[in-house]
Coordinates of C-alpha atoms in Angstrom, one line a residue:
Chain A
M1 CA 0.4 -0.1 0.1
S2 CA 1.3 3.5 -1.0
E3 CA 1.9 6.2 1.3
Q4 CA -1.1 7.8 -0.4
E5 CA -3.3 5.4 0.5
K6 CA -3.3 5.3 3.7
I7 CA -3.7 8.6 4.3
I8 CA -7.5 8.5 3.5
D9 CA -9.3 6.0 5.4
I10 CA -12.2 4.2 3.5
G11 CA -15.7 5.3 4.8
D12 CA -19.0 3.7 5.6
G13 CA -19.9 3.0 1.9
A14 CA -20.0 -0.3 -0.1
A15 CA -16.5 -2.4 -0.2
I16 CA -14.4 -1.6 -3.4
P17 CA -14.1 -4.8 -5.0
D18 CA -10.2 -5.3 -6.7
P19 CA -9.8 -4.8 -9.6
R20 CA -6.4 -7.4 -9.7
D21 CA -9.0 -9.9 -8.5
K22 CA -9.8 -12.2 -11.3
G23 CA -11.2 -15.2 -9.3
L24 CA -14.2 -16.4 -10.5
F25 CA -15.6 -16.7 -6.8
S26 CA -14.7 -13.0 -5.5
A27 CA -17.0 -12.0 -3.1
W28 CA -18.0 -9.4 -5.6
R29 CA -19.1 -11.7 -7.8
I30 CA -21.4 -14.1 -5.7
A31 CA -22.8 -11.0 -4.5
L32 CA -23.5 -9.9 -8.5
I33 CA -25.2 -13.0 -9.2
G34 CA -26.8 -13.9 -6.4
T35 CA -28.8 -10.3 -6.7
I36 CA -29.8 -10.9 -10.2
S37 CA -30.5 -14.1 -9.8
L38 CA -33.0 -13.3 -6.6
L39 CA -34.2 -10.1 -9.1
V40 CA -35.1 -12.6 -12.0
I41 CA -36.3 -15.7 -9.9
L42 CA -38.6 -14.7 -8.0
P43 CA -40.9 -12.6 -9.9
L44 CA -41.1 -15.6 -12.1
A45 CA -41.7 -18.1 -9.3
K46 CA -44.4 -15.9 -7.2
P47 CA -45.4 -12.7 -10.0
D48 CA -47.6 -11.9 -6.8
P49 CA -46.6 -9.7 -5.1
Y50 CA -43.1 -9.6 -6.6
A51 CA -43.7 -9.1 -10.5
K52 CA -46.4 -6.1 -9.3
I53 CA -43.7 -4.9 -6.6
L54 CA -41.1 -5.5 -9.4
R55 CA -43.4 -2.2 -11.8
F56 CA -44.3 -0.3 -8.9
V57 CA -40.3 0.5 -7.9
P58 CA -38.9 1.9 -10.5
D59 CA -40.7 5.1 -10.5
G60 CA -38.4 5.4 -7.3
I61 CA -35.1 4.3 -8.4
W62 CA -34.9 7.3 -10.6
V63 CA -36.0 9.4 -7.6
T64 CA -33.5 7.9 -6.3
F65 CA -30.4 8.8 -9.0
E66 CA -32.3 11.8 -9.7
V67 CA -31.8 13.4 -5.9
T68 CA -28.2 11.2 -5.3
I69 CA -26.6 12.8 -8.5
A70 CA -27.7 16.4 -7.8
S71 CA -26.6 15.8 -4.5
I72 CA -23.2 14.2 -4.9
S73 CA -22.8 17.0 -8.0
L74 CA -23.8 19.8 -5.3
A75 CA -21.4 17.8 -2.6
L76 CA -18.5 17.7 -4.5
I77 CA -18.2 21.7 -5.4
I78 CA -19.2 22.3 -1.3
G79 CA -16.4 19.5 -0.4
L80 CA -13.7 21.2 -2.9
L81 CA -14.0 24.9 -1.2
T82 CA -14.2 23.4 2.0
G83 CA -11.3 21.7 1.5
L84 CA -9.3 24.2 0.3
G85 CA -10.8 26.4 3.0
R86 CA -9.7 24.1 5.5
I87 CA -6.2 24.4 4.4
S88 CA -6.7 28.1 3.5
K89 CA -3.9 30.3 4.8
N90 CA -6.2 32.7 5.5
R91 CA -7.2 32.2 9.1
Y92 CA -11.5 33.6 8.9
I93 CA -12.2 31.0 5.6
N94 CA -9.5 28.2 7.4
L95 CA -11.8 28.7 10.9
A96 CA -15.3 28.9 8.8
A97 CA -14.4 25.7 6.2
S98 CA -13.5 24.1 9.8
L99 CA -16.7 25.3 11.6
Y100 CA -18.6 24.0 9.0
V101 CA -17.0 20.6 9.0
E102 CA -17.4 20.2 12.9
V103 CA -21.1 21.1 12.5
V104 CA -22.0 19.2 9.6
R105 CA -20.4 16.0 11.9
G106 CA -21.8 16.1 15.1
I107 CA -25.4 16.0 13.6
P108 CA -27.4 12.7 12.7
L109 CA -28.0 13.0 8.7
L110 CA -31.3 12.2 9.7
V111 CA -32.1 15.4 12.2
Q112 CA -30.3 17.1 9.5
L113 CA -32.8 16.1 6.6
F114 CA -35.5 17.6 9.2
Y115 CA -34.0 20.6 10.3
I116 CA -33.3 21.6 6.6
Y117 CA -36.4 20.8 5.2
F118 CA -38.4 22.6 8.6
A119 CA -36.3 24.9 8.3
L120 CA -36.2 25.7 4.8
G121 CA -39.8 25.5 4.9
R122 CA -40.3 28.3 7.2
I123 CA -38.1 30.9 4.4
V124 CA -38.8 29.7 1.2
R125 CA -41.2 27.4 -0.9
V126 CA -39.5 25.0 -2.1
P127 CA -40.1 21.3 -4.0
D128 CA -39.7 18.7 -1.6
I129 CA -36.9 17.3 -4.0
V130 CA -35.3 20.3 -3.5
A131 CA -34.9 20.5 -0.2
A132 CA -33.8 17.2 0.4
V133 CA -30.7 17.8 -2.3
I134 CA -30.3 20.4 -0.5
A135 CA -30.0 19.0 2.6
M136 CA -27.9 15.9 1.9
S137 CA -25.1 18.0 -0.9
F138 CA -24.7 20.2 2.8
C139 CA -24.0 16.8 4.7
Y140 CA -22.5 15.4 2.3
G141 CA -20.2 18.6 1.2
A142 CA -18.5 18.5 4.9
Y143 CA -17.3 14.9 4.6
M144 CA -16.2 15.7 0.8
G145 CA -14.3 18.5 2.1
E146 CA -12.6 16.4 4.2
V147 CA -11.7 13.8 1.6
F148 CA -10.1 17.0 -0.2
R149 CA -8.2 18.0 2.3
A150 CA -6.3 14.8 3.0
G151 CA -6.3 13.8 -0.7
I152 CA -4.0 17.6 -1.5
K153 CA -2.3 16.9 1.6
S154 CA -1.2 13.6 0.8
I155 CA 0.2 15.4 -2.5
D156 CA 4.2 16.1 -2.2
F157 CA 5.2 19.4 -1.2
G158 CA 8.0 19.2 -3.9
Q159 CA 5.2 19.4 -6.6
T160 CA 3.7 22.6 -5.1
E161 CA 7.7 24.0 -4.6
A162 CA 8.1 22.8 -8.7
S163 CA 4.8 24.5 -10.2
L164 CA 6.5 27.7 -8.1
S165 CA 9.7 27.8 -9.0
L166 CA 8.3 28.0 -12.8
G167 CA 6.2 31.1 -12.3
F168 CA 2.8 29.4 -11.6
N169 CA 1.0 30.7 -8.5
R170 CA -1.0 29.1 -5.8
R171 CA -4.2 29.2 -7.9
Q172 CA -2.4 27.9 -11.0
T173 CA -0.3 25.0 -9.0
M174 CA -3.2 23.6 -7.1
A175 CA -5.4 24.0 -11.0
Y176 CA -2.9 22.2 -13.2
V177 CA -0.3 20.3 -10.8
I178 CA -2.2 19.2 -7.3
L179 CA -5.7 19.0 -7.9
P180 CA -5.1 16.5 -11.2
Q181 CA -2.5 14.1 -8.9
A182 CA -4.5 14.6 -5.7
W183 CA -8.1 13.5 -7.8
R184 CA -6.5 10.1 -8.0
T185 CA -6.2 9.8 -4.2
I186 CA -9.5 11.7 -3.7
L187 CA -11.0 8.7 -6.0
P188 CA -11.6 5.9 -4.3
P189 CA -13.2 7.3 -1.0
V190 CA -15.2 9.7 -3.2
G191 CA -16.9 6.5 -4.8
N192 CA -17.4 5.1 -1.4
E193 CA -19.0 8.3 -0.3
F194 CA -20.9 8.9 -3.3
I195 CA -22.6 5.1 -2.6
A196 CA -23.0 5.6 1.0
L197 CA -24.8 8.6 -0.1
L198 CA -26.7 6.8 -2.4
K199 CA -27.9 4.8 0.0
D200 CA -28.6 7.7 2.5
T201 CA -30.8 9.0 0.4
S202 CA -33.7 6.2 0.9
L203 CA -34.0 9.0 4.2
V204 CA -35.6 11.4 2.4
S205 CA -38.3 9.3 1.6
I206 CA -39.7 10.2 5.3
L207 CA -39.6 14.2 3.3
A208 CA -42.2 12.9 0.9
V209 CA -39.9 12.6 -1.7
A210 CA -40.9 9.3 -3.7
D211 CA -37.7 7.1 -4.0
I212 CA -37.2 3.5 -4.2
L213 CA -37.8 3.1 -0.2
R214 CA -40.8 5.5 -0.6
R215 CA -42.4 3.4 -3.5
G216 CA -41.8 0.7 -1.5
R217 CA -43.6 1.7 1.9
E218 CA -46.7 3.0 -0.1
Y219 CA -46.9 -0.6 -2.4
A220 CA -46.4 -2.5 1.0
S221 CA -49.2 -0.5 3.1
E222 CA -51.4 -0.8 1.0
S223 CA -51.2 -4.9 -0.3
F224 CA -49.5 -6.0 3.2
N225 CA -46.9 -7.8 1.9
Y226 CA -44.0 -6.2 3.8
F227 CA -41.7 -8.9 3.9
E228 CA -41.3 -8.9 0.1
T229 CA -42.0 -5.6 -0.8
Y230 CA -38.3 -5.2 1.6
T231 CA -37.1 -7.8 0.2
M232 CA -37.5 -6.6 -4.0
I233 CA -36.1 -3.4 -2.5
A234 CA -32.8 -4.3 -0.4
L235 CA -31.9 -6.9 -3.7
I236 CA -32.7 -3.6 -5.9
Y237 CA -30.3 -1.3 -3.6
L238 CA -27.8 -3.7 -4.0
L239 CA -27.3 -4.5 -7.4
I240 CA -27.2 -0.7 -8.3
T241 CA -24.4 -0.6 -5.4
L242 CA -22.4 -3.5 -6.8
V243 CA -22.7 -1.8 -9.9
L244 CA -21.5 1.2 -9.1
S245 CA -18.3 0.3 -6.8
K246 CA -17.5 -1.8 -9.6
L247 CA -18.0 1.2 -11.9
I248 CA -15.6 3.5 -9.5
S249 CA -13.0 0.7 -9.3
N250 CA -12.2 0.6 -12.5
M251 CA -12.0 4.1 -13.0
E252 CA -9.8 3.8 -10.4
H253 CA -7.8 1.4 -12.0
R254 CA -7.5 3.9 -15.5
L255 CA -6.4 6.7 -13.5
S256 CA -3.4 5.4 -12.0
H257 CA -2.0 4.8 -15.7
Y258 CA 1.1 7.4 -14.8
E259 CA 2.1 5.4 -11.7
R260 CA 2.5 2.1 -13.2
R261 CA 6.0 1.8 -14.8
Chain B
M1 CA 19.3 48.4 -14.7
N2 CA 22.6 49.5 -16.0
A3 CA 24.4 46.7 -18.2
A4 CA 27.3 46.7 -15.3
D5 CA 24.9 45.6 -12.5
P6 CA 24.6 42.0 -10.9
I7 CA 21.9 39.6 -12.3
I8 CA 21.9 38.4 -9.1
R9 CA 22.5 40.9 -5.8
I10 CA 22.0 39.8 -2.6
N11 CA 22.7 42.2 0.1
R12 CA 23.1 41.6 3.6
I13 CA 20.3 39.0 4.2
N14 CA 19.0 37.1 7.8
K15 CA 16.7 34.4 7.6
Y16 CA 15.7 32.4 10.8
F17 CA 13.5 29.9 11.4
G18 CA 12.2 30.7 15.2
Q19 CA 15.5 31.0 17.1
F20 CA 17.6 29.4 15.1
K21 CA 19.9 31.7 12.7
A22 CA 19.8 30.2 8.6
L23 CA 21.1 32.7 7.6
D24 CA 23.6 35.3 8.8
N25 CA 24.4 38.8 7.0
V26 CA 24.9 37.2 3.6
S27 CA 26.1 39.4 0.6
L28 CA 26.4 38.2 -3.0
D29 CA 26.7 39.0 -6.4
V30 CA 26.3 37.1 -9.3
E31 CA 27.2 38.4 -13.0
L32 CA 25.4 37.8 -16.1
G33 CA 26.6 34.7 -17.6
E34 CA 28.8 34.0 -14.3
K35 CA 28.7 30.4 -12.3
V36 CA 28.9 30.5 -8.9
V37 CA 29.1 27.0 -6.7
V38 CA 28.3 27.1 -2.8
L39 CA 29.4 24.5 -1.0
G40 CA 29.5 23.9 2.5
P41 CA 28.9 21.1 5.1
S42 CA 25.0 20.0 5.9
G43 CA 22.8 22.9 7.7
S44 CA 25.2 25.7 6.4
G45 CA 22.3 27.2 4.7
K46 CA 23.5 26.9 1.6
S47 CA 19.7 25.5 0.1
T48 CA 18.5 28.3 1.9
L49 CA 20.1 30.7 0.5
L50 CA 19.6 29.3 -2.9
R51 CA 16.2 28.8 -2.2
A52 CA 16.1 33.1 -1.1
I53 CA 16.6 33.5 -4.8
N54 CA 13.3 33.0 -5.8
R55 CA 11.9 33.7 -2.5
L56 CA 11.4 29.6 -2.3
E57 CA 12.4 30.9 1.1
T58 CA 11.4 34.5 2.3
I59 CA 13.9 36.1 4.5
S60 CA 13.8 38.1 7.5
S61 CA 15.9 41.0 6.5
G62 CA 18.0 42.4 3.9
S63 CA 17.4 42.5 0.2
I64 CA 17.3 40.1 -3.1
V65 CA 17.3 42.2 -6.4
V66 CA 17.1 39.6 -9.4
D67 CA 17.5 41.2 -13.0
G68 CA 16.6 44.9 -11.5
H69 CA 13.8 43.1 -9.7
D70 CA 13.6 43.9 -5.7
L71 CA 11.8 40.4 -4.9
Y72 CA 10.1 42.0 -2.0
A73 CA 9.6 45.3 -3.2
P74 CA 5.4 46.4 -3.1
G75 CA 4.1 45.5 -7.0
E76 CA 6.9 43.2 -7.9
N77 CA 5.4 40.2 -9.4
I78 CA 7.3 37.3 -8.0
N79 CA 5.8 35.1 -10.1
T80 CA 6.5 37.1 -13.1
I81 CA 10.4 37.3 -11.8
R82 CA 10.7 33.5 -10.8
M83 CA 10.1 33.1 -14.5
E84 CA 13.1 33.9 -15.1
L85 CA 14.9 31.2 -12.2
G86 CA 14.9 27.9 -13.5
M87 CA 14.9 25.7 -10.4
V88 CA 16.5 22.2 -10.3
F89 CA 16.1 20.2 -7.2
Q90 CA 17.4 17.8 -5.1
S91 CA 14.6 15.5 -5.6
F92 CA 13.4 16.2 -9.4
N93 CA 9.9 16.8 -8.3
L94 CA 8.9 16.3 -11.9
F95 CA 5.5 16.7 -12.2
K96 CA 4.0 12.8 -11.6
H97 CA 0.4 12.9 -13.5
K98 CA 2.2 14.5 -16.9
T99 CA 4.8 12.6 -19.5
V100 CA 8.3 13.9 -19.7
L101 CA 7.1 15.9 -23.1
E102 CA 4.4 17.9 -21.2
N103 CA 6.4 18.1 -17.7
L104 CA 8.2 20.7 -20.3
T105 CA 5.1 22.5 -22.0
L106 CA 2.7 22.4 -19.4
A107 CA 4.6 26.4 -18.0
P108 CA 4.7 27.9 -21.3
I109 CA 2.0 26.9 -23.0
K110 CA -0.4 28.1 -20.0
L111 CA 2.4 30.9 -18.6
K112 CA 3.4 32.5 -21.7
K113 CA 0.8 31.6 -23.8
M114 CA 3.0 30.0 -26.6
D115 CA 1.6 28.5 -29.4
K116 CA 1.9 24.1 -28.7
G117 CA 3.5 23.1 -32.0
K118 CA 6.5 26.0 -31.0
V119 CA 6.7 24.5 -27.7
E120 CA 6.8 21.3 -28.5
E121 CA 9.3 22.3 -30.7
L122 CA 11.0 23.5 -28.5
A123 CA 10.7 20.9 -25.8
F124 CA 12.2 18.2 -28.3
S125 CA 15.3 20.2 -29.0
L126 CA 16.0 20.4 -25.3
L127 CA 15.3 16.6 -24.5
D128 CA 17.7 16.0 -27.4
K129 CA 20.1 17.9 -25.3
V130 CA 19.9 16.6 -22.0
G131 CA 19.2 13.1 -24.2
I132 CA 16.5 12.0 -23.2
R133 CA 14.0 12.4 -26.3
D134 CA 13.0 8.7 -26.7
R135 CA 11.7 9.1 -23.9
A136 CA 9.1 11.9 -24.6
D137 CA 5.9 10.1 -24.0
H138 CA 7.1 8.3 -21.0
Y139 CA 5.8 9.0 -17.1
P140 CA 7.9 10.5 -14.9
V141 CA 8.1 7.3 -12.3
Q142 CA 9.2 4.9 -15.4
L143 CA 12.6 6.7 -15.6
S144 CA 15.5 6.0 -13.5
G145 CA 16.7 9.1 -11.3
G146 CA 19.4 10.2 -13.9
Q147 CA 17.0 10.4 -16.4
Q148 CA 14.4 12.4 -14.6
Q149 CA 16.9 15.0 -13.2
R150 CA 17.9 15.4 -16.9
V151 CA 14.1 15.7 -17.5
A152 CA 13.4 18.4 -14.5
I153 CA 16.6 20.6 -16.1
A154 CA 14.9 20.5 -19.5
R155 CA 11.8 21.4 -17.7
A156 CA 13.3 24.2 -16.1
L157 CA 15.1 25.4 -19.3
A158 CA 12.0 25.5 -21.4
M159 CA 10.8 28.5 -19.7
E160 CA 14.3 29.6 -21.3
P161 CA 14.9 31.5 -17.9
K162 CA 17.9 33.7 -17.9
I163 CA 19.4 32.3 -14.5
M164 CA 19.2 28.6 -13.1
L165 CA 19.9 27.7 -9.7
F166 CA 20.4 24.0 -8.3
D167 CA 20.0 22.9 -5.4
E168 CA 21.9 19.9 -4.9
P169 CA 20.8 18.0 -8.3
T170 CA 23.0 14.9 -7.9
S171 CA 22.8 14.1 -4.2
A172 CA 19.7 12.2 -4.6
L173 CA 21.2 9.9 -7.4
D174 CA 22.9 6.5 -7.0
P175 CA 26.6 7.4 -8.0
E176 CA 26.8 6.5 -12.2
M177 CA 24.1 8.6 -12.7
I178 CA 25.5 11.2 -11.2
G179 CA 28.0 11.6 -14.6
E180 CA 25.0 11.8 -16.6
V181 CA 23.6 14.7 -14.9
L182 CA 26.7 16.7 -14.4
D183 CA 27.5 16.8 -18.1
V184 CA 24.5 18.3 -18.7
M185 CA 25.4 20.7 -16.5
V186 CA 29.0 21.8 -17.6
T187 CA 27.3 21.3 -21.2
L188 CA 25.0 24.5 -19.9
A189 CA 27.7 26.2 -18.6
R190 CA 29.8 26.3 -21.4
E191 CA 27.0 27.8 -23.6
G192 CA 27.0 31.1 -21.3
M193 CA 24.1 30.1 -18.4
T194 CA 24.2 31.9 -14.9
M195 CA 24.3 29.3 -12.7
V196 CA 24.2 29.1 -8.9
V197 CA 25.2 25.8 -7.8
V198 CA 24.7 23.9 -4.6
T199 CA 26.7 20.8 -4.2
H200 CA 29.0 18.9 -2.9
E201 CA 30.7 18.1 -6.2
M202 CA 33.8 19.2 -6.2
G203 CA 35.1 18.1 -9.6
F204 CA 31.9 20.1 -11.0
A205 CA 33.1 23.1 -8.8
R206 CA 36.5 23.1 -10.0
E207 CA 36.0 23.0 -13.6
V208 CA 32.9 25.3 -14.0
A209 CA 32.4 27.8 -10.9
D210 CA 33.9 31.4 -11.7
Q211 CA 33.3 31.8 -8.0
V212 CA 33.3 29.1 -4.8
V213 CA 31.5 30.5 -1.9
F214 CA 31.7 28.5 1.1
M215 CA 29.3 28.8 4.2
D216 CA 29.5 27.2 7.5
D217 CA 27.1 28.5 9.9
G218 CA 24.8 30.5 7.8
A219 CA 27.7 32.7 6.8
I220 CA 29.7 33.2 4.0
V221 CA 33.1 32.3 5.2
E222 CA 35.0 31.9 2.5
M223 CA 34.4 33.2 -1.6
A224 CA 37.1 32.8 -4.0
R225 CA 38.1 31.6 -7.9
P226 CA 38.3 27.8 -7.4
D227 CA 41.7 27.6 -8.2
M228 CA 42.7 29.6 -5.2
F229 CA 39.7 27.8 -3.0
F230 CA 40.6 24.8 -3.7
D231 CA 44.6 25.1 -3.6
N232 CA 45.3 28.6 -1.2
P233 CA 42.1 27.9 0.8
R234 CA 42.7 30.7 3.5
H235 CA 40.7 30.5 5.9
S236 CA 40.4 27.5 8.4
R237 CA 37.2 26.4 8.1
T238 CA 37.4 26.3 4.8
K239 CA 40.9 23.7 4.9
L240 CA 39.4 21.9 7.7
F241 CA 36.2 21.2 5.2
L242 CA 38.1 20.6 2.3
E243 CA 40.3 18.0 3.9
Q244 CA 37.7 16.3 5.4
I245 CA 36.1 16.4 2.0
L246 CA 38.9 15.5 -0.9

């Protein structure tokens, strides 16, 4: 394990599969095959209620994706600014960024969701899904900020000095030299945060956002097929995160091209 | 600036790291085209002096004027001044995410807004000069230390600086690679480049230097032409240093 990888600790997202693991019986492969099999076999074997559930829930998948993509995009921007703020030499910027991280990290996501949803509701009337995205990105921006900070810090200071000595200013140094290299270190934890965020979007179902879980709950409360519904919902989440974690690990492998001899 | 003025004028600079005095009232002039080699035991302040010239180290007092620009004058842009000062580091510090060619072309393209084709032409001629043209599309990690350092020299030259600063350029190299880097530096010196070199390579100092500066405890102890310096050192500390190292 290189020095860079040690600095960033893997969060609570899905396990990133090892791209070098070519074994037929890798954990990832078993989980994927199992998930797909169940998603196919159950509706075939018992169309009522499994096939019905499968027809009812997909609307929610798109909502889940929408919330996830919008939140991660905003969280990346907030995270980059926060990370830069946390390493800033300006003490006020530094303090503001640190304060944000401290506050957000100390409050459970569910509480933040309620808080932002209702606090925002008193000021402006925004669609539920927008409030959900704001709350998710506000929270994940802080986590992302720590990832960016660690990633930037992991780049050898000699890179900065070389860049400055050529005549680049600090901002150009960050843009052309540090961030492109830090991205490589940042990607695995960002991928983890992405998957963790996707799973955490299930929390927005309490805010009347019709995501996968919400759709499932709606179906279950009408049909009373709680066990079957939550089985399918769990399988759908699992399929999505398994595929995403594979994509991310492949991307990570591609990005490391300049480290291969 | 007058044509006769030195291109680097270091005037009575001091530098503290906390209580520790890293530079003690150092003054040094470097003329255009002159090669100055700075010697001294480790911790003597020679690297700090070199890094002060492009303000990678800020000084506590005194003044440094490079090519007519006071490094600490308000209104002077340090980044513009640094474009005149190529620097080569002990640990190469090549941009790891860029190929050899991109390492050379990044700064001229972004900072001088030069045409990409022109920069690449220049870059290839520099890679020819340091003997590494065939590795243009390799990444730094794929090169040996000596090759990396030669690329680092070429990268600094790609900005077409007036002055080259070398901070122990061979100290991190395996012995068999030191020669190839020194050869490049000797060639550069022959072409008339103004150079300030911090090194432990006595052979290089003797062959190339116009002035040898010996530092100890943050101060310049002795400054002389190389033949005088090596054959007739005046100061007892210089004699001791030369006895230990030769």
